[in-house]
């Protein structure tokens, strides 16, 4: 059907072909934000996040009145219908990673036009709860990233940086250790599996040995992965007697817990008495990873193709690591500055 397709329709069909790789292939992508495409793509200046109670606008440069509101429709098409049309285009390990990865697809002008949701890639009408519908024009990918970078210091398909809750205060920082709950809880935001966190691990152990420390919380909810060779010392530290007690060590996981972060979580699950809280991981313990870019010579799009099959749990077919205690995060909680997952861990 190539001769019948315009450029935007061609892009949609190429995305559909790549996504046929199926489960455990969330590293593969032709993501509009991945870079390397010869063709310039354009995104509407919004970012969204799929909370337990709906899809919310979490960033809108220059339009603060939209932030914190549910996205109801695009060009009159209900958001649930739009998401169903997008699903076959998004690579994923499991349903949670698909929900995390499809946010930029939701605002890419060429994708919405190629799917027939909009009649043009030059503008679209977005309907939000409690405010008038607004017509937006898209901006080039680089301009979109520049505009959104202050809110999204790590990757653009997560939640934005805010003063509260603690979950996103330091999401631009690779690793961050502090104490909360009047010093009784040691909190470690492990946002990337990078570097060798020996000093942080040693400090964590010293804090855990204090008489008033009753909990050590490891937050992996913003951790999209990194290098699996960098965490053995940290893992060994968390097995120390002062930390590795049922009820003292709690690990927070979610849809952005992916790749090497899932390896780390599995090692904690198997080697410690930690309690896991939050939502299931977006990454699968057994997955395809370590991508090489392949540029399609005619269309100019670049596909990142995995070249390694990691088998972290031989003989097991599960697509995710599930929490021991499931705690959903709603948009109502997030925009009120509440983090029910961390609150449950402290309690």
Coordinates of C-alpha atoms in Angstrom, one line a residue:
X1 CA 0.0 0.0 0.0
X2 CA 3.0 2.3 0.0
X3 CA 1.9 4.2 -3.1
X4 CA -1.4 5.0 -1.3
X5 CA 0.1 6.4 1.9
X6 CA 1.2 9.9 2.7
X7 CA 4.3 10.5 4.8
X8 CA 2.4 10.5 8.1
X9 CA 0.5 7.3 7.3
X10 CA 3.8 5.7 6.3
X11 CA 5.2 6.6 9.7
X12 CA 2.2 5.1 11.5
X13 CA 2.5 1.8 9.6
X14 CA 6.3 1.6 10.3
X15 CA 5.6 2.1 14.0
X16 CA 3.0 -0.6 13.7
X17 CA 5.5 -3.0 12.2
X18 CA 8.1 -2.4 14.8
X19 CA 5.6 -2.9 17.6
X20 CA 4.8 -6.3 16.2
X21 CA 7.9 -7.5 18.0
X22 CA 5.6 -7.8 21.0
X23 CA 6.1 -8.2 24.7
X24 CA 9.6 -7.9 26.4
X25 CA 10.7 -5.6 23.5
X26 CA 10.3 -2.2 25.2
X27 CA 13.9 -1.2 24.4
X28 CA 13.1 -1.4 20.6
X29 CA 11.5 1.8 19.3
X30 CA 11.0 4.3 16.6
X31 CA 10.0 6.8 19.3
X32 CA 9.5 10.4 18.0
X33 CA 11.7 11.6 20.9
X34 CA 14.4 9.0 20.5
X35 CA 16.4 11.2 18.1
X36 CA 18.3 10.1 14.9
X37 CA 15.4 10.6 12.5
X38 CA 16.3 12.5 9.3
X39 CA 12.7 13.7 9.0
X40 CA 11.7 16.5 11.4
X41 CA 8.8 15.5 13.7
X42 CA 6.5 17.8 15.6
X43 CA 4.8 17.6 19.0
X44 CA 2.1 19.6 20.6
X45 CA 3.5 21.5 23.6
X46 CA 1.8 19.3 26.2
X47 CA 3.0 16.4 28.3
X48 CA 0.7 13.8 29.8
X49 CA 0.8 11.1 32.4
X50 CA -1.7 8.2 32.8
X51 CA -2.6 8.1 36.5
X52 CA -4.9 5.6 38.1
X53 CA -7.8 8.0 37.7
X54 CA -7.2 9.2 34.1
X55 CA -4.8 10.9 31.7
X56 CA -3.7 14.3 33.1
X57 CA -1.8 17.2 31.6
X58 CA 1.4 17.4 33.7
X59 CA 3.3 20.1 31.8
X60 CA 2.2 22.8 29.3
X61 CA 4.8 25.5 28.8
X62 CA 3.1 28.9 28.7
X63 CA -0.3 27.4 29.6
X64 CA -0.3 26.8 33.3
X65 CA -4.1 26.7 33.3
X66 CA -4.0 23.3 31.7
X67 CA -1.7 21.6 34.2
X68 CA -3.4 19.3 36.6
X69 CA -6.5 18.8 34.4
X70 CA -7.7 15.6 32.9
X71 CA -7.2 15.3 29.1
X72 CA -10.7 14.3 27.8
X73 CA -10.4 14.3 24.0
X74 CA -8.2 15.2 21.0
X75 CA -10.0 16.7 18.0
X76 CA -13.3 15.6 19.6
X77 CA -12.1 11.9 19.9
X78 CA -12.4 10.6 23.4
X79 CA -9.0 10.0 25.0
X80 CA -9.8 6.3 25.6
X81 CA -10.3 5.8 21.8
X82 CA -7.1 7.7 21.0
X83 CA -5.2 5.4 23.4
X84 CA -6.7 2.3 21.8
X85 CA -5.5 3.5 18.4
X86 CA -2.0 4.2 19.7
X87 CA -1.5 0.9 21.5
X88 CA -0.5 -1.1 18.4
X89 CA 2.2 1.5 17.6
X90 CA 4.0 1.4 20.9
X91 CA 6.8 -1.1 21.8
X92 CA 6.6 -2.5 25.3
X93 CA 7.7 -5.1 27.8
X94 CA 4.3 -5.3 29.4
X95 CA 1.1 -3.2 29.7
X96 CA 2.7 -0.8 32.3
X97 CA 5.6 0.1 30.0
X98 CA 3.3 0.6 27.1
X99 CA 1.3 3.1 29.3
X100 CA 4.6 4.8 30.2
X101 CA 6.0 4.9 26.7
X102 CA 3.0 6.1 24.7
X103 CA 2.8 9.6 26.3
X104 CA 4.9 11.3 23.5
X105 CA 2.9 9.4 20.9
X106 CA -0.2 11.1 22.2
X107 CA 1.0 14.5 21.3
X108 CA 3.0 13.8 18.1
X109 CA 1.3 15.7 15.2
X110 CA 2.4 13.3 12.5
X111 CA 1.1 10.3 14.4
X112 CA -2.3 11.8 15.2
X113 CA -2.6 12.8 11.5
X114 CA -1.4 9.5 10.2
X115 CA -4.0 7.7 12.4
X116 CA -6.8 9.9 11.1
X117 CA -7.5 11.5 14.5
X118 CA -6.7 14.9 13.0
X119 CA -7.3 16.1 9.5
X120 CA -3.9 17.9 9.4
X121 CA -0.6 17.8 11.2
X122 CA -0.6 21.6 11.6
X123 CA -3.1 21.9 14.5
X124 CA -5.3 20.0 16.9
X125 CA -7.9 20.8 19.5
X126 CA -7.4 19.4 23.0
X127 CA -10.3 19.2 25.4
X128 CA -9.5 19.2 29.1
X129 CA -11.7 18.9 32.2
X130 CA -13.0 22.2 33.6
X131 CA -11.6 24.5 31.0
X132 CA -12.4 25.6 27.4
X133 CA -11.0 23.4 24.6
X134 CA -7.8 24.8 23.2
X135 CA -6.4 24.6 19.6
X136 CA -2.6 24.1 19.6
X137 CA 0.1 24.2 16.9
X138 CA 2.9 21.7 17.1
X139 CA 6.6 22.6 17.6
X140 CA 9.7 20.8 16.3
X141 CA 11.1 17.9 18.5
X142 CA 14.1 19.9 19.6
X143 CA 12.0 22.9 20.6
X144 CA 9.6 20.5 22.5
X145 CA 12.4 19.0 24.4
X146 CA 13.9 22.4 25.3
X147 CA 10.5 23.6 26.5
X148 CA 9.8 20.5 28.6
X149 CA 13.4 19.9 29.9
X150 CA 13.0 22.0 33.1
X151 CA 10.0 19.8 34.1
X152 CA 11.5 16.5 32.9
X153 CA 15.2 16.4 33.6
X154 CA 15.6 12.7 33.0
X155 CA 13.2 11.4 30.4
X156 CA 10.1 12.9 28.9
X157 CA 7.6 10.1 29.5
X158 CA 7.6 10.3 33.3
X159 CA 6.1 12.7 35.8
X160 CA 7.3 16.3 36.0
X161 CA 9.5 17.8 38.6
X162 CA 7.6 19.5 41.3
X163 CA 8.1 20.9 44.8
X164 CA 6.0 18.0 46.1
X165 CA 5.8 15.0 46.4
X166 CA 9.2 13.7 47.2
X167 CA 8.9 11.2 44.3
X168 CA 9.7 13.9 41.8
X169 CA 11.6 16.5 43.7
X170 CA 15.0 15.1 42.7
X171 CA 14.2 13.2 39.6
X172 CA 17.0 15.0 37.7
X173 CA 19.5 13.6 40.2
X174 CA 20.9 10.1 39.5
X175 CA 21.1 9.1 43.2
X176 CA 19.9 11.0 46.3
X177 CA 20.0 9.9 50.0
X178 CA 18.2 11.7 52.8
X179 CA 16.2 11.1 56.0
X180 CA 12.5 11.8 56.4
X181 CA 9.8 11.3 59.0
X182 CA 11.8 13.2 61.7
X183 CA 14.9 11.1 60.8
X184 CA 13.3 7.8 61.4
X185 CA 13.2 6.8 57.8
X186 CA 16.2 6.6 55.5
X187 CA 15.1 7.4 51.9
X188 CA 17.2 6.6 48.9
X189 CA 16.0 7.8 45.5
X190 CA 17.9 5.4 43.1
X191 CA 17.0 7.1 39.8
X192 CA 19.6 5.6 37.5
X193 CA 21.7 2.5 37.7
X194 CA 24.9 4.5 36.9
X195 CA 28.2 5.1 38.7
X196 CA 29.3 3.0 41.7
X197 CA 27.2 4.3 44.7
X198 CA 29.7 3.0 47.3
X199 CA 29.8 6.2 49.4
X200 CA 26.0 6.4 49.4
X201 CA 25.7 2.7 50.4
X202 CA 28.2 3.2 53.3
X203 CA 26.3 6.3 54.5
X204 CA 23.0 4.4 54.2
X205 CA 24.3 1.6 56.4
X206 CA 25.5 4.1 59.0
X207 CA 22.1 5.8 59.1
X208 CA 20.3 2.4 59.3
X209 CA 22.4 1.5 62.4
X210 CA 21.1 4.5 64.4
X211 CA 18.7 3.4 67.2
X212 CA 15.9 5.7 65.9
X213 CA 15.9 4.4 62.3
X214 CA 13.0 2.2 61.8
X215 CA 12.8 2.0 58.0
X216 CA 15.0 2.1 54.9
X217 CA 13.1 3.0 51.7
X218 CA 14.7 2.4 48.3
X219 CA 12.7 4.3 45.6
X220 CA 13.1 2.8 42.1
X221 CA 10.0 4.4 40.6
X222 CA 12.0 6.8 38.4
X223 CA 14.7 4.3 37.5
X224 CA 14.7 3.5 33.8
X225 CA 17.9 1.5 34.0
X226 CA 21.6 1.8 33.3
X227 CA 24.6 -0.6 33.9
X228 CA 23.9 -3.8 35.8
X229 CA 27.6 -4.0 36.7
X230 CA 27.4 -0.9 39.0
X231 CA 25.1 -2.1 41.8
X232 CA 26.7 -5.2 43.4
X233 CA 28.2 -3.2 46.3
X234 CA 24.9 -1.5 47.0
X235 CA 23.1 -4.8 46.8
X236 CA 25.5 -6.4 49.3
X237 CA 25.0 -3.4 51.7
X238 CA 21.3 -3.8 51.6
X239 CA 21.8 -7.4 52.8
X240 CA 23.5 -6.2 56.0
X241 CA 21.8 -7.2 59.2
X242 CA 21.1 -3.6 60.1
X243 CA 18.9 -3.2 57.0
X244 CA 17.7 -6.6 55.9
X245 CA 14.8 -7.1 58.2
X246 CA 11.2 -7.8 57.4
X247 CA 9.4 -4.5 57.8
X248 CA 12.6 -2.4 57.9
X249 CA 13.5 -2.6 54.2
X250 CA 10.9 -1.4 51.7
X251 CA 11.4 -1.0 47.9
X252 CA 9.1 1.2 45.8
X253 CA 8.5 0.2 42.2
X254 CA 6.4 1.4 39.2
X255 CA 6.0 1.6 35.5
X256 CA 9.2 3.5 34.9
X257 CA 11.2 0.8 36.8
X258 CA 12.8 -0.6 33.7
X259 CA 15.8 -2.6 32.3
X260 CA 18.7 -2.7 34.7
X261 CA 16.5 -1.3 37.5
X262 CA 14.4 -4.5 37.2
X263 CA 17.5 -6.6 37.4
X264 CA 18.3 -4.8 40.7
X265 CA 14.8 -5.2 42.0
X266 CA 14.8 -9.0 41.2
X267 CA 18.1 -9.4 43.1
X268 CA 16.6 -7.6 46.1
X269 CA 13.5 -9.7 45.8
X270 CA 15.6 -12.9 45.8
X271 CA 18.3 -11.9 48.3
X272 CA 16.6 -9.8 50.9
X273 CA 13.5 -9.6 53.1
X274 CA 12.3 -6.4 51.4
X275 CA 8.6 -5.5 51.1
X276 CA 7.8 -4.2 47.6
X277 CA 5.2 -1.5 47.2
X278 CA 3.6 0.6 44.4
X279 CA 2.6 -0.7 41.0
X280 CA 4.1 -3.5 38.8
X281 CA 7.4 -2.7 37.1
X282 CA 7.3 -1.5 33.5
X283 CA 10.2 -3.7 32.7
X284 CA 10.2 -7.5 32.4
X285 CA 12.9 -9.5 34.2
X286 CA 13.5 -11.4 30.9
X287 CA 13.8 -9.0 28.0
X288 CA 15.6 -7.8 24.9
X289 CA 18.0 -5.0 25.4
X290 CA 21.1 -3.1 24.3
X291 CA 19.9 -1.5 21.1
X292 CA 21.7 -0.6 17.9
X293 CA 20.3 2.2 15.7
X294 CA 19.2 1.2 12.2
X295 CA 18.3 4.0 9.8
X296 CA 15.8 3.2 7.1
X297 CA 17.4 4.7 3.9
X298 CA 14.2 5.7 2.1
X299 CA 12.0 7.0 4.9
X300 CA 14.8 8.4 7.0
X301 CA 13.5 7.0 10.3
X302 CA 15.8 5.4 12.8
X303 CA 14.7 2.2 14.6
X304 CA 16.6 1.1 17.7
X305 CA 16.9 -2.6 17.5
X306 CA 17.8 -4.8 20.6
X307 CA 20.7 -7.2 20.2
X308 CA 20.8 -9.0 23.5
X309 CA 18.3 -11.3 25.2
X310 CA 18.6 -11.0 29.0
X311 CA 17.2 -13.9 31.0
X312 CA 17.2 -12.8 34.6
X313 CA 14.7 -15.5 35.8
X314 CA 15.3 -18.7 33.7
X315 CA 12.2 -20.7 33.2
X316 CA 9.8 -18.0 34.3
X317 CA 7.4 -16.3 31.9
X318 CA 6.2 -13.3 33.9
X319 CA 6.3 -10.0 32.2
X320 CA 6.8 -7.9 35.4
X321 CA 7.8 -7.8 39.0
X322 CA 4.6 -7.3 41.1
X323 CA 4.5 -5.4 44.4
X324 CA 3.7 -7.2 47.6
X325 CA 1.5 -4.2 48.4
X326 CA -0.3 -2.5 45.5
X327 CA -0.7 1.2 46.0
X328 CA -2.1 3.2 43.0
X329 CA -1.1 6.9 42.4
X330 CA -3.9 9.2 41.3
X331 CA -3.7 12.5 39.6
X332 CA -5.7 13.9 42.5
X333 CA -3.0 12.8 44.9
X334 CA -0.1 13.9 42.8
X335 CA -1.4 17.5 42.2
X336 CA -2.2 17.8 45.8
X337 CA 1.4 17.0 46.6
X338 CA 0.6 13.6 48.1
X339 CA 2.6 10.4 47.5
X340 CA 0.4 7.5 48.8
X341 CA 3.1 4.9 48.0
X342 CA 5.7 6.5 50.1
X343 CA 3.2 7.3 52.8
X344 CA 2.2 3.6 53.0
X345 CA 5.9 2.6 53.1
X346 CA 6.5 5.0 56.1
X347 CA 3.3 3.8 57.8

